[in-house]
mmCIF file of C-alpha atoms in Angstrom:
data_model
loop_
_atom_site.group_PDB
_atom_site.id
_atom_site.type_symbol
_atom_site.label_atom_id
_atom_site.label_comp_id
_atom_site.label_asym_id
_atom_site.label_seq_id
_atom_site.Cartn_x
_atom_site.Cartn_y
_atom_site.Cartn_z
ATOM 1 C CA UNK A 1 -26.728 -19.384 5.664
ATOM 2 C CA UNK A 2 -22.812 -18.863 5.697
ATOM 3 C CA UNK A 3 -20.900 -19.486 8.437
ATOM 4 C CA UNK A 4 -19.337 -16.475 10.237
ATOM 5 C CA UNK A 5 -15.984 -17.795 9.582
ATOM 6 C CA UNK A 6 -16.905 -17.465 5.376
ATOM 7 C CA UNK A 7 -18.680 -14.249 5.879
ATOM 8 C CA UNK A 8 -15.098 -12.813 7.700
ATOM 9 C CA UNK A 9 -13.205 -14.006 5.072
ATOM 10 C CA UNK A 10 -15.367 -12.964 1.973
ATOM 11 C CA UNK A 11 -15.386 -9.214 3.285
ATOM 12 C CA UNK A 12 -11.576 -9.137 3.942
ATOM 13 C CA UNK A 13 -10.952 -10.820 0.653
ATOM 14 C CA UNK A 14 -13.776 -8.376 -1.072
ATOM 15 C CA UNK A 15 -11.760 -5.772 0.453
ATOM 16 C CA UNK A 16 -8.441 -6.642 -0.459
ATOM 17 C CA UNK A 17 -9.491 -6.711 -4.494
ATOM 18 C CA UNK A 18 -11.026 -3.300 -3.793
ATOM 19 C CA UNK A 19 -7.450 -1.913 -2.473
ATOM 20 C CA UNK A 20 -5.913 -3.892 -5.074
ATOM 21 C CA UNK A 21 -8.377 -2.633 -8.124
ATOM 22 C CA UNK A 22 -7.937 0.868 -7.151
ATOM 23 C CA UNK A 23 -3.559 0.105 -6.854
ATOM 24 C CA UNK A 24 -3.062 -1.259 -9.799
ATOM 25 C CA UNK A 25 -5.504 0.676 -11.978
ATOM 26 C CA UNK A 26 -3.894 3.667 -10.245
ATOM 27 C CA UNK A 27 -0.138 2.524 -11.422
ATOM 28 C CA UNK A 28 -1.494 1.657 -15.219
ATOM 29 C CA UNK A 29 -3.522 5.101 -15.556
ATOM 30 C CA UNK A 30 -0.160 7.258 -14.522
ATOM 31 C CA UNK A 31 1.899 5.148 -16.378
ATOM 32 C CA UNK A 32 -0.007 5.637 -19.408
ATOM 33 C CA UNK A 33 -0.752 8.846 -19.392
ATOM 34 C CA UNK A 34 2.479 9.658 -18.726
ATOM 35 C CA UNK A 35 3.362 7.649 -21.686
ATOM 36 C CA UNK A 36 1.022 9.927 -23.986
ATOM 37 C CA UNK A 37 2.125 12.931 -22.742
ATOM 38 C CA UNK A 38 5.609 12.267 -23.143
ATOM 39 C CA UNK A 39 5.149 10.455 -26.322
ATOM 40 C CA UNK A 40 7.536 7.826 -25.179
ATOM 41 C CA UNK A 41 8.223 5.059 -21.731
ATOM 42 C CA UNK A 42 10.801 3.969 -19.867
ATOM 43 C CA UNK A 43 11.257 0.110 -19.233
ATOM 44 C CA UNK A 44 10.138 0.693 -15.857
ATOM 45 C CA UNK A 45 7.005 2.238 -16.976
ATOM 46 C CA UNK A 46 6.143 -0.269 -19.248
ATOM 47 C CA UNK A 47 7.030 -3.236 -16.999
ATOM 48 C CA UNK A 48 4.697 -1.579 -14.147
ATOM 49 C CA UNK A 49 1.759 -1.100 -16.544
ATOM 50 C CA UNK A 50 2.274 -5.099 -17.597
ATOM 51 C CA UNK A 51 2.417 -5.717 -14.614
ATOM 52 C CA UNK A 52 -0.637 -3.860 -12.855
ATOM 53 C CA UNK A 53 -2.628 -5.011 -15.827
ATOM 54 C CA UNK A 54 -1.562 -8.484 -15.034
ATOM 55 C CA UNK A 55 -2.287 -7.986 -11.124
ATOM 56 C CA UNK A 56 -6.028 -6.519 -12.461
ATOM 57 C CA UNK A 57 -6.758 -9.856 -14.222
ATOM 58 C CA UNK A 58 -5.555 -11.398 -10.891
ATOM 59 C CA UNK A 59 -8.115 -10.030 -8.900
ATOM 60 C CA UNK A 60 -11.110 -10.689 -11.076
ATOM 61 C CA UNK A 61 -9.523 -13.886 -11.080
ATOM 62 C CA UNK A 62 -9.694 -13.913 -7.062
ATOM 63 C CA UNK A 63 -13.666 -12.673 -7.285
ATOM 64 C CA UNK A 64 -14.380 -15.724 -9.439
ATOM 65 C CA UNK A 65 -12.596 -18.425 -7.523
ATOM 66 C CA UNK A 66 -14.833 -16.818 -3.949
ATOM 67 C CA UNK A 67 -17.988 -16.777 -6.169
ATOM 68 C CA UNK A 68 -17.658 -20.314 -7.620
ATOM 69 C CA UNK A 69 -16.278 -21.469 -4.428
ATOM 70 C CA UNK A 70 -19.090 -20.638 -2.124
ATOM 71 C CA UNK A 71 -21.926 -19.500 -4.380
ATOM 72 C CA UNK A 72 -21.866 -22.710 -6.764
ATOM 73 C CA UNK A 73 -21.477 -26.434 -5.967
ATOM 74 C CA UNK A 74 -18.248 -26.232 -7.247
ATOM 75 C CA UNK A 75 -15.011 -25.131 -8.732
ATOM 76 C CA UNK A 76 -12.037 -25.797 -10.632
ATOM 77 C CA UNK A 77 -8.716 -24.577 -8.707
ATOM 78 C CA UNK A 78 -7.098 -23.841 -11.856
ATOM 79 C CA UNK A 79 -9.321 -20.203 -11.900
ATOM 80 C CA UNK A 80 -6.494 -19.672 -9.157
ATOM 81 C CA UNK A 81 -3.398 -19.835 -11.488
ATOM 82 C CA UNK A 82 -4.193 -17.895 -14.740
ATOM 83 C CA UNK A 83 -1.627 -14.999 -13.665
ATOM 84 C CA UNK A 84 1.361 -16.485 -13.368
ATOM 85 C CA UNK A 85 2.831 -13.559 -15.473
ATOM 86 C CA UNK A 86 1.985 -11.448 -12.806
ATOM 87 C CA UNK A 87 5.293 -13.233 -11.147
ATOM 88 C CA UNK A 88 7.578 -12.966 -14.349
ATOM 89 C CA UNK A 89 6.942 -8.712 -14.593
ATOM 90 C CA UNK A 90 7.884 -8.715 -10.681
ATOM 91 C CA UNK A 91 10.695 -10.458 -11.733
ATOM 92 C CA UNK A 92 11.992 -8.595 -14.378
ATOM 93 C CA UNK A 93 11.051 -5.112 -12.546
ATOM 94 C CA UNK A 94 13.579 -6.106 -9.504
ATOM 95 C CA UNK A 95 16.105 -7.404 -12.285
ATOM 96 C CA UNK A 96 15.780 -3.652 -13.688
ATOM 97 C CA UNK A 97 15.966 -1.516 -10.843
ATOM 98 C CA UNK A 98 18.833 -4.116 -10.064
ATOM 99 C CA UNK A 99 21.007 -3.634 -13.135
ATOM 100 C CA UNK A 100 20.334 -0.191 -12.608
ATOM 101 C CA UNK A 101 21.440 0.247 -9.190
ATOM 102 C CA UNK A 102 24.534 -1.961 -8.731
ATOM 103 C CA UNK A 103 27.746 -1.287 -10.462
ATOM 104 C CA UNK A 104 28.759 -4.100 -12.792
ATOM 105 C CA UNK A 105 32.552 -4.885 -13.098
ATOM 106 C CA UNK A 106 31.610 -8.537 -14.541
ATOM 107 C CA UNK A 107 31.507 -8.916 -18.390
ATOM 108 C CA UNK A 108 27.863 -10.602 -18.239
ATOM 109 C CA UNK A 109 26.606 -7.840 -16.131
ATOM 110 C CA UNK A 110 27.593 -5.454 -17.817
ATOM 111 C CA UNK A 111 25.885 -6.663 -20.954
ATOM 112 C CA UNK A 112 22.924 -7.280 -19.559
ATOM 113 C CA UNK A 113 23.057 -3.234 -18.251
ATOM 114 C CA UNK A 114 23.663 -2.324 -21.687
ATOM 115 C CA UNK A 115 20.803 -3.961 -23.956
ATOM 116 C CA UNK A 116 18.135 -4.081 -20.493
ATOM 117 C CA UNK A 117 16.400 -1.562 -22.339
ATOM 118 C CA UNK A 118 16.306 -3.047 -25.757
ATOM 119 C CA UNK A 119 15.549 -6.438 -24.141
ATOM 120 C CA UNK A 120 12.565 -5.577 -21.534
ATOM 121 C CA UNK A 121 9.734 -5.846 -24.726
ATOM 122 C CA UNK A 122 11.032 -8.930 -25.434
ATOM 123 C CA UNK A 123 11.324 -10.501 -22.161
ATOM 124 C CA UNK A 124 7.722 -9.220 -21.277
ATOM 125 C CA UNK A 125 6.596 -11.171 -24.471
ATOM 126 C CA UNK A 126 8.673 -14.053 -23.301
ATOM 127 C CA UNK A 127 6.894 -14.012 -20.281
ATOM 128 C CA UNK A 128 3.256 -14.282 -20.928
ATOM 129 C CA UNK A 129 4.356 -17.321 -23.076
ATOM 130 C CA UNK A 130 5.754 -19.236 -20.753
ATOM 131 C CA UNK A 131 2.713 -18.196 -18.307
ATOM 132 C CA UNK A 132 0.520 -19.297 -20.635
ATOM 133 C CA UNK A 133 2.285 -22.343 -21.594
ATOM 134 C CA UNK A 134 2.574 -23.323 -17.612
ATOM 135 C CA UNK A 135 -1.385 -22.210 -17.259
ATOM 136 C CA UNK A 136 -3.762 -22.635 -19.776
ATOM 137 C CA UNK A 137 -3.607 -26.729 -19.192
ATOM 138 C CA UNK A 138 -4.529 -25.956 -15.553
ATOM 139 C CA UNK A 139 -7.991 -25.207 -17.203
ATOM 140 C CA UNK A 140 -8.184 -29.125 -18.428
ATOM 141 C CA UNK A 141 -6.894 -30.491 -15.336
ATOM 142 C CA UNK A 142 -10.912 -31.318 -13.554
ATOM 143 C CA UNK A 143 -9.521 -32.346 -9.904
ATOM 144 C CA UNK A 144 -12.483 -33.731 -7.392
ATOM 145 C CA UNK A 145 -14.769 -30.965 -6.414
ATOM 146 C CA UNK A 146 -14.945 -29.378 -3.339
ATOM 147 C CA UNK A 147 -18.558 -28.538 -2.274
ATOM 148 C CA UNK A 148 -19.280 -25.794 0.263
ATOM 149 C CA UNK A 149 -23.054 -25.409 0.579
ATOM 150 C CA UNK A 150 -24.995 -21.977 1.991
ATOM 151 C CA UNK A 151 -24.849 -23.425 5.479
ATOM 152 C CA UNK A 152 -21.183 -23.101 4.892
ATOM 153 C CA UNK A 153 -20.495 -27.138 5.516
ATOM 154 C CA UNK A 154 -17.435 -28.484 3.203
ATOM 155 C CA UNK A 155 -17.294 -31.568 1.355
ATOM 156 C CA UNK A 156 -16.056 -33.650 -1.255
ATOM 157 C CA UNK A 157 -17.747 -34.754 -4.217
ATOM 158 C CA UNK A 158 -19.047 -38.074 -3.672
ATOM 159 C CA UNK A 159 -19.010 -38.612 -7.741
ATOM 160 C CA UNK A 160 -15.141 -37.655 -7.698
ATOM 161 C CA UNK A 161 -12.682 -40.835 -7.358
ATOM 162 C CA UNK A 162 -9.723 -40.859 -5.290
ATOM 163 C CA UNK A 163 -7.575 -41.496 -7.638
ATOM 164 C CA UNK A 164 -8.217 -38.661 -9.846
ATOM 165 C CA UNK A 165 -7.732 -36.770 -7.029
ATOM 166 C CA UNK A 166 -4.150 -38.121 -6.708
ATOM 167 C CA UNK A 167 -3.320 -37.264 -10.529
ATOM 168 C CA UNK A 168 -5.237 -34.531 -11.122
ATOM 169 C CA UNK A 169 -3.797 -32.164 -8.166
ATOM 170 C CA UNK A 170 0.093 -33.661 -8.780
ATOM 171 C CA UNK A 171 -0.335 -32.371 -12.068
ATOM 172 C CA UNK A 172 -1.710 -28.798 -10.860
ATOM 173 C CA UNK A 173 0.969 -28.846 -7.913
ATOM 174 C CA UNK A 174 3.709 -29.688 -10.695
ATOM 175 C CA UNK A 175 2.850 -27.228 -13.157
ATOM 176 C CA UNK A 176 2.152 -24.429 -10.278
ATOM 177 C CA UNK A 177 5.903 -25.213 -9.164
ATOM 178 C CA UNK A 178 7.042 -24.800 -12.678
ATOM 179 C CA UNK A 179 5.347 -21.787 -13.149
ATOM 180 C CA UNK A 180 6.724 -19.945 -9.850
ATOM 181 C CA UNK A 181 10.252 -21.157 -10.038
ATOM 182 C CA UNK A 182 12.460 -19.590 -12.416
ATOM 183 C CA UNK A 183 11.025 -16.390 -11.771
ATOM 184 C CA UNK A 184 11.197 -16.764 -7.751
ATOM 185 C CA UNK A 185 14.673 -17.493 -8.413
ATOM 186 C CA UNK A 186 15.237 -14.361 -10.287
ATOM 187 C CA UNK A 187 14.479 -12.492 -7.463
ATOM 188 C CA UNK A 188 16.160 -14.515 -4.752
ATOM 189 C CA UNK A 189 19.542 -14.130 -7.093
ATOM 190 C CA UNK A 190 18.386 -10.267 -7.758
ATOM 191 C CA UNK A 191 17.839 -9.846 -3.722
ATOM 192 C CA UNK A 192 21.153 -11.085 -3.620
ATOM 193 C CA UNK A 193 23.021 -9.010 -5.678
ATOM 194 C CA UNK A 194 21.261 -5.659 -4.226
ATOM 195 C CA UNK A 195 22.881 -6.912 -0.521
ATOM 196 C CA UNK A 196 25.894 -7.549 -1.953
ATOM 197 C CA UNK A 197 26.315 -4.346 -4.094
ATOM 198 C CA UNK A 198 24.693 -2.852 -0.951
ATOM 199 C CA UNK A 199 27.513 -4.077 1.697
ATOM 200 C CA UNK A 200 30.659 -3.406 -0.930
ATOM 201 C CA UNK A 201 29.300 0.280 -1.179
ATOM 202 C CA UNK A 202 28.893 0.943 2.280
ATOM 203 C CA UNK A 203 32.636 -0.792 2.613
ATOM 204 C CA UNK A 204 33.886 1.647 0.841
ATOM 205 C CA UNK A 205 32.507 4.740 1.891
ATOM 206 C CA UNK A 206 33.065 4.225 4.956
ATOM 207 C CA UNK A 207 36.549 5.229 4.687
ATOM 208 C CA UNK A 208 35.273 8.906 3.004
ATOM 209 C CA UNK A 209 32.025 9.531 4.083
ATOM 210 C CA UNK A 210 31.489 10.166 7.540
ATOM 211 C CA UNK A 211 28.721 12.136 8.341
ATOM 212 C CA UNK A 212 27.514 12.249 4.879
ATOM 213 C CA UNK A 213 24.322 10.715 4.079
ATOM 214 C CA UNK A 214 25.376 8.721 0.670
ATOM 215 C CA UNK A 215 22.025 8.769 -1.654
ATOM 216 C CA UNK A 216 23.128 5.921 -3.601
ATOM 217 C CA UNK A 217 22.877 3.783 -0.060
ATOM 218 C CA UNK A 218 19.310 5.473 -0.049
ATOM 219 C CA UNK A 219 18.565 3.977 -3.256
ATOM 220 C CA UNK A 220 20.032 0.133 -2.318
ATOM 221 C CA UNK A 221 17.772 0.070 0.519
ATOM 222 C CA UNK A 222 14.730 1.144 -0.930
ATOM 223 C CA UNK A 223 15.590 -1.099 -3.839
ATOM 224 C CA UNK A 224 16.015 -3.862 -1.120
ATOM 225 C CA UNK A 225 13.222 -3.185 1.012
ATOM 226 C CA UNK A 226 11.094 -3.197 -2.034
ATOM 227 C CA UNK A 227 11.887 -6.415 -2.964
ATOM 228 C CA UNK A 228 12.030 -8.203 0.060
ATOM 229 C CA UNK A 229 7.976 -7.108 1.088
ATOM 230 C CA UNK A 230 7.580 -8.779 -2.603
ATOM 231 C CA UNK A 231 9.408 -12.191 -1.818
ATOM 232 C CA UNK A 232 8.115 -12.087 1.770
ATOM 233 C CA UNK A 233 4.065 -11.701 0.738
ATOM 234 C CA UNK A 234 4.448 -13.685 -2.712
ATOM 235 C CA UNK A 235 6.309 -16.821 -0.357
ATOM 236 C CA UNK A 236 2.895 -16.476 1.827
ATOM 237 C CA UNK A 237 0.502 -16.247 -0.531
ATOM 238 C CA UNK A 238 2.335 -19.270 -2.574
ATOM 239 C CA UNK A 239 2.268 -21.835 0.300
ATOM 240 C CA UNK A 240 -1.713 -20.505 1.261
ATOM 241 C CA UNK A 241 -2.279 -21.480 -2.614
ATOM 242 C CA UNK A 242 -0.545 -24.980 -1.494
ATOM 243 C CA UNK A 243 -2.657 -25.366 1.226
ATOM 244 C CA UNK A 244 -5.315 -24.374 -0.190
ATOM 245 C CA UNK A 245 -5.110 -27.055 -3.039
ATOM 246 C CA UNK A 246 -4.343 -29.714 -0.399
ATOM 247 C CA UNK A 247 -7.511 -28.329 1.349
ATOM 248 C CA UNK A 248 -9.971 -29.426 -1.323
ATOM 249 C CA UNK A 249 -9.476 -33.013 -0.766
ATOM 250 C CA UNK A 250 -8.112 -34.174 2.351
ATOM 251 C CA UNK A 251 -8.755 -31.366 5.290
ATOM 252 C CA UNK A 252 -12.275 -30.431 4.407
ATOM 253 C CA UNK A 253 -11.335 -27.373 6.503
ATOM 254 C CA UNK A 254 -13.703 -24.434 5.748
ATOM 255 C CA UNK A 255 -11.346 -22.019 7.945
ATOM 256 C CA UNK A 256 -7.941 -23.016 6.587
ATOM 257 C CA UNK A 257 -9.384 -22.594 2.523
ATOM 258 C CA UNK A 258 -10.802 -19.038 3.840
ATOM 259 C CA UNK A 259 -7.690 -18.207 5.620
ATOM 260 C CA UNK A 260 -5.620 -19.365 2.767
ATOM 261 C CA UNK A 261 -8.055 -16.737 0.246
ATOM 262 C CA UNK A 262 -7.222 -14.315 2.341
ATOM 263 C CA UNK A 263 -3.281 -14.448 2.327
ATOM 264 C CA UNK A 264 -3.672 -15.259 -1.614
ATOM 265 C CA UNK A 265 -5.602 -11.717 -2.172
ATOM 266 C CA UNK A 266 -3.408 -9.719 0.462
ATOM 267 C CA UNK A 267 -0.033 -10.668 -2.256
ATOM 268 C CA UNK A 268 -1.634 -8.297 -5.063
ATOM 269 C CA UNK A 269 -2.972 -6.208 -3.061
ATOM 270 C CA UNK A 270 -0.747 -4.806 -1.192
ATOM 271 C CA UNK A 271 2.118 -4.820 -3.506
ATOM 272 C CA UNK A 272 0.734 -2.446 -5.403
ATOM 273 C CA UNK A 273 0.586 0.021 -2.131
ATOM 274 C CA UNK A 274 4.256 -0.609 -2.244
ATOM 275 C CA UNK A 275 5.028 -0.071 -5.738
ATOM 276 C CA UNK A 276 3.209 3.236 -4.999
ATOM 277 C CA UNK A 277 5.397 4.050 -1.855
ATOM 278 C CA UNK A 278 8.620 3.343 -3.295
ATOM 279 C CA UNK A 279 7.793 4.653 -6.696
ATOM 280 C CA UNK A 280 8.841 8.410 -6.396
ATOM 281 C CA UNK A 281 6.571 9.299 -9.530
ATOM 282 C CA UNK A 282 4.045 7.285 -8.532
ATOM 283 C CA UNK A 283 4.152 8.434 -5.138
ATOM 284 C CA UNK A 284 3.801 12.208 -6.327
ATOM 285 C CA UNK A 285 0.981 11.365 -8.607
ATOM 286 C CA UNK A 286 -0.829 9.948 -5.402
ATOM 287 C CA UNK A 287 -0.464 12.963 -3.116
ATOM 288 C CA UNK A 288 -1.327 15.317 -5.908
ATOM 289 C CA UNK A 289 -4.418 13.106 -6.506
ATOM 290 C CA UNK A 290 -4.969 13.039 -2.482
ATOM 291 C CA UNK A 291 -4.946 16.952 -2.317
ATOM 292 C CA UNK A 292 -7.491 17.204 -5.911
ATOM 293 C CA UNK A 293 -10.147 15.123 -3.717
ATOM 294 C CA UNK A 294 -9.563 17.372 -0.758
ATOM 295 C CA UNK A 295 -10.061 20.735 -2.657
ATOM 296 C CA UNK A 296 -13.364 18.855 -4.377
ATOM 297 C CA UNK A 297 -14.556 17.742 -0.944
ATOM 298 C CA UNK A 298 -14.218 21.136 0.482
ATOM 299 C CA UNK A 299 -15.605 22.795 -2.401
ATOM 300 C CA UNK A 300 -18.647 20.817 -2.447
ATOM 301 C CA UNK A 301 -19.283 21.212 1.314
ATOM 302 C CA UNK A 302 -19.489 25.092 0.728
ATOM 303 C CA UNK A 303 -21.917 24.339 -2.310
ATOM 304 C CA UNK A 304 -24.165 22.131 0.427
ATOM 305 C CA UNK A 305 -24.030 25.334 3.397
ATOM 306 C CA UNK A 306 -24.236 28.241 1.209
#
């Protein structure tokens, strides 16, 4: 029988990939019929459906790693990192609504607001390369199992040496890092430049505006707040991923690993929500979905009186 402590964490996990199935399969079915409809898509569109796609494969990803982790005798952590392009498609989304928002004076940035468009299919492509290149040899990497039985007691394989524990997880630890930086550093630098393009704005209409609400100020801290919840849950869920690989071999802690599941599924989860919430079209979609249910509900509860 499972402990409590895996039981709690296997429902709040199982109901974080609900929320997040139902998010992200929400953003890609507006997104592409939106797409048909219109007959064409916006780089935003077609980053968000890359990216909710992405986010899908994360959670069935998620649902394997709790199966194999306490219904089978054991797992391989690298069923935790097949979505690194899940990161990149942030990445680029912020860098978008970025170029879009701020007004570039510098020659570079001003390039890079020009082509955006043109470039986004390409740097989507570019970016399930390099996720795959920084993934797929997680799958060969066989680090030394971590056994949690039905009564819900953790341990190490006895069969599993420690020094292939040693190599085995420095490899997955390096490659992990190599996989999150460049695009965590996108969004630090895009974070960044949204404050900055934020605080010269306000500088300067401050000596016009008054009383005026400025909608561009609106747009910066949406923009901002946006990408902050992103950095702030994927930061969390990245060190629970780090404790949770340093929790196979050396803790044997059943209630950090199900504590550390739980931050990891909350990331794709509830970003989606927020995608949804700061999304204006997406956000429309939603509420006119919302009131559709309603009118069914209350339809068929006069079918069931009359």
């Amino acid at each position: 029988m499972l402990s409590p402590v895996l039981i709690i964490s296997i429902s709040i996990v199982a109901m974080e990939v609900v929320l997040g199935i139902f998010g992200n399969g929400f953003i890609t079915a507006v997104n592409i019929i939106n797409w048909i409809k219109s007959k064409k898509i916006s780089s935003a569109d077609m980053i968000l459906i890359f990216l909710s796609i992405s986010r899908f494969i994360l959670q069935m990803t998620i649902l394997m790693h709790i199966h194999s982790l306490y219904f089978a005798d054991e797992f391989k952590l690298a069923s935790m990192y097949k979505a690194h392009a899940s990161l990149w498609f942030s990445s680029w989304l912020y860098v978008l609504y970025c170029v879009k928002i701020i007004n570039a004076t510098q020659w570079l940035l001003l390039q890079i607001k020009l082509r955006m468009a043109g470039m986004v299919p390409w740097l989507l492509l570019g970016s399930l390369v390099v996720s795959s290149g920084t993934s797929l040899p997680l799958l060969w990497i066989t680090p030394s199992t971590y056994i949690c039985s039905s009564t819900g007691n953790c341990r190490e394989n006895s069969t599993a040496h420690t020094t292939d524990w040693d190599s085995s997880h420095l490899y997955l630890l390096l490659l992990y890092f190599v996989g999150c930086f460049f695009p965590l550093v996108l969004s630090v630098v895009t974070s960044a430049l949204l404050i900055t393009s934020l605080w010269k704005h306000t500088k300067k209409m401050q000596y016009y505006v008054d009383t005026i609400r400025d909608p561009l100020i609106d747009v910066h801290l949406t923009a901002i707040k946006s990408i902050i919840s992103f950095l702030i849950l994927y930061l969390s869920s990245f060190v629970a991923q780090i404790l949770l690989i340093l929790s196979t071999s050396q803790s044997k802690d059943d209630v950090k690993v199900a504590v550390s599941l739980v931050v990891v599924g909350a990331y794709p989860s509830i970003h989606s929500i927020i995608l949804i919430i700061v999304n204006s079209k997406l956000k429309l979609a939603f509420r006119m979905l919302c009131q559709h249910l309603k009118c069914h509900l209350k339809n068929m509860t006069l079918c069931l009186i009359l």
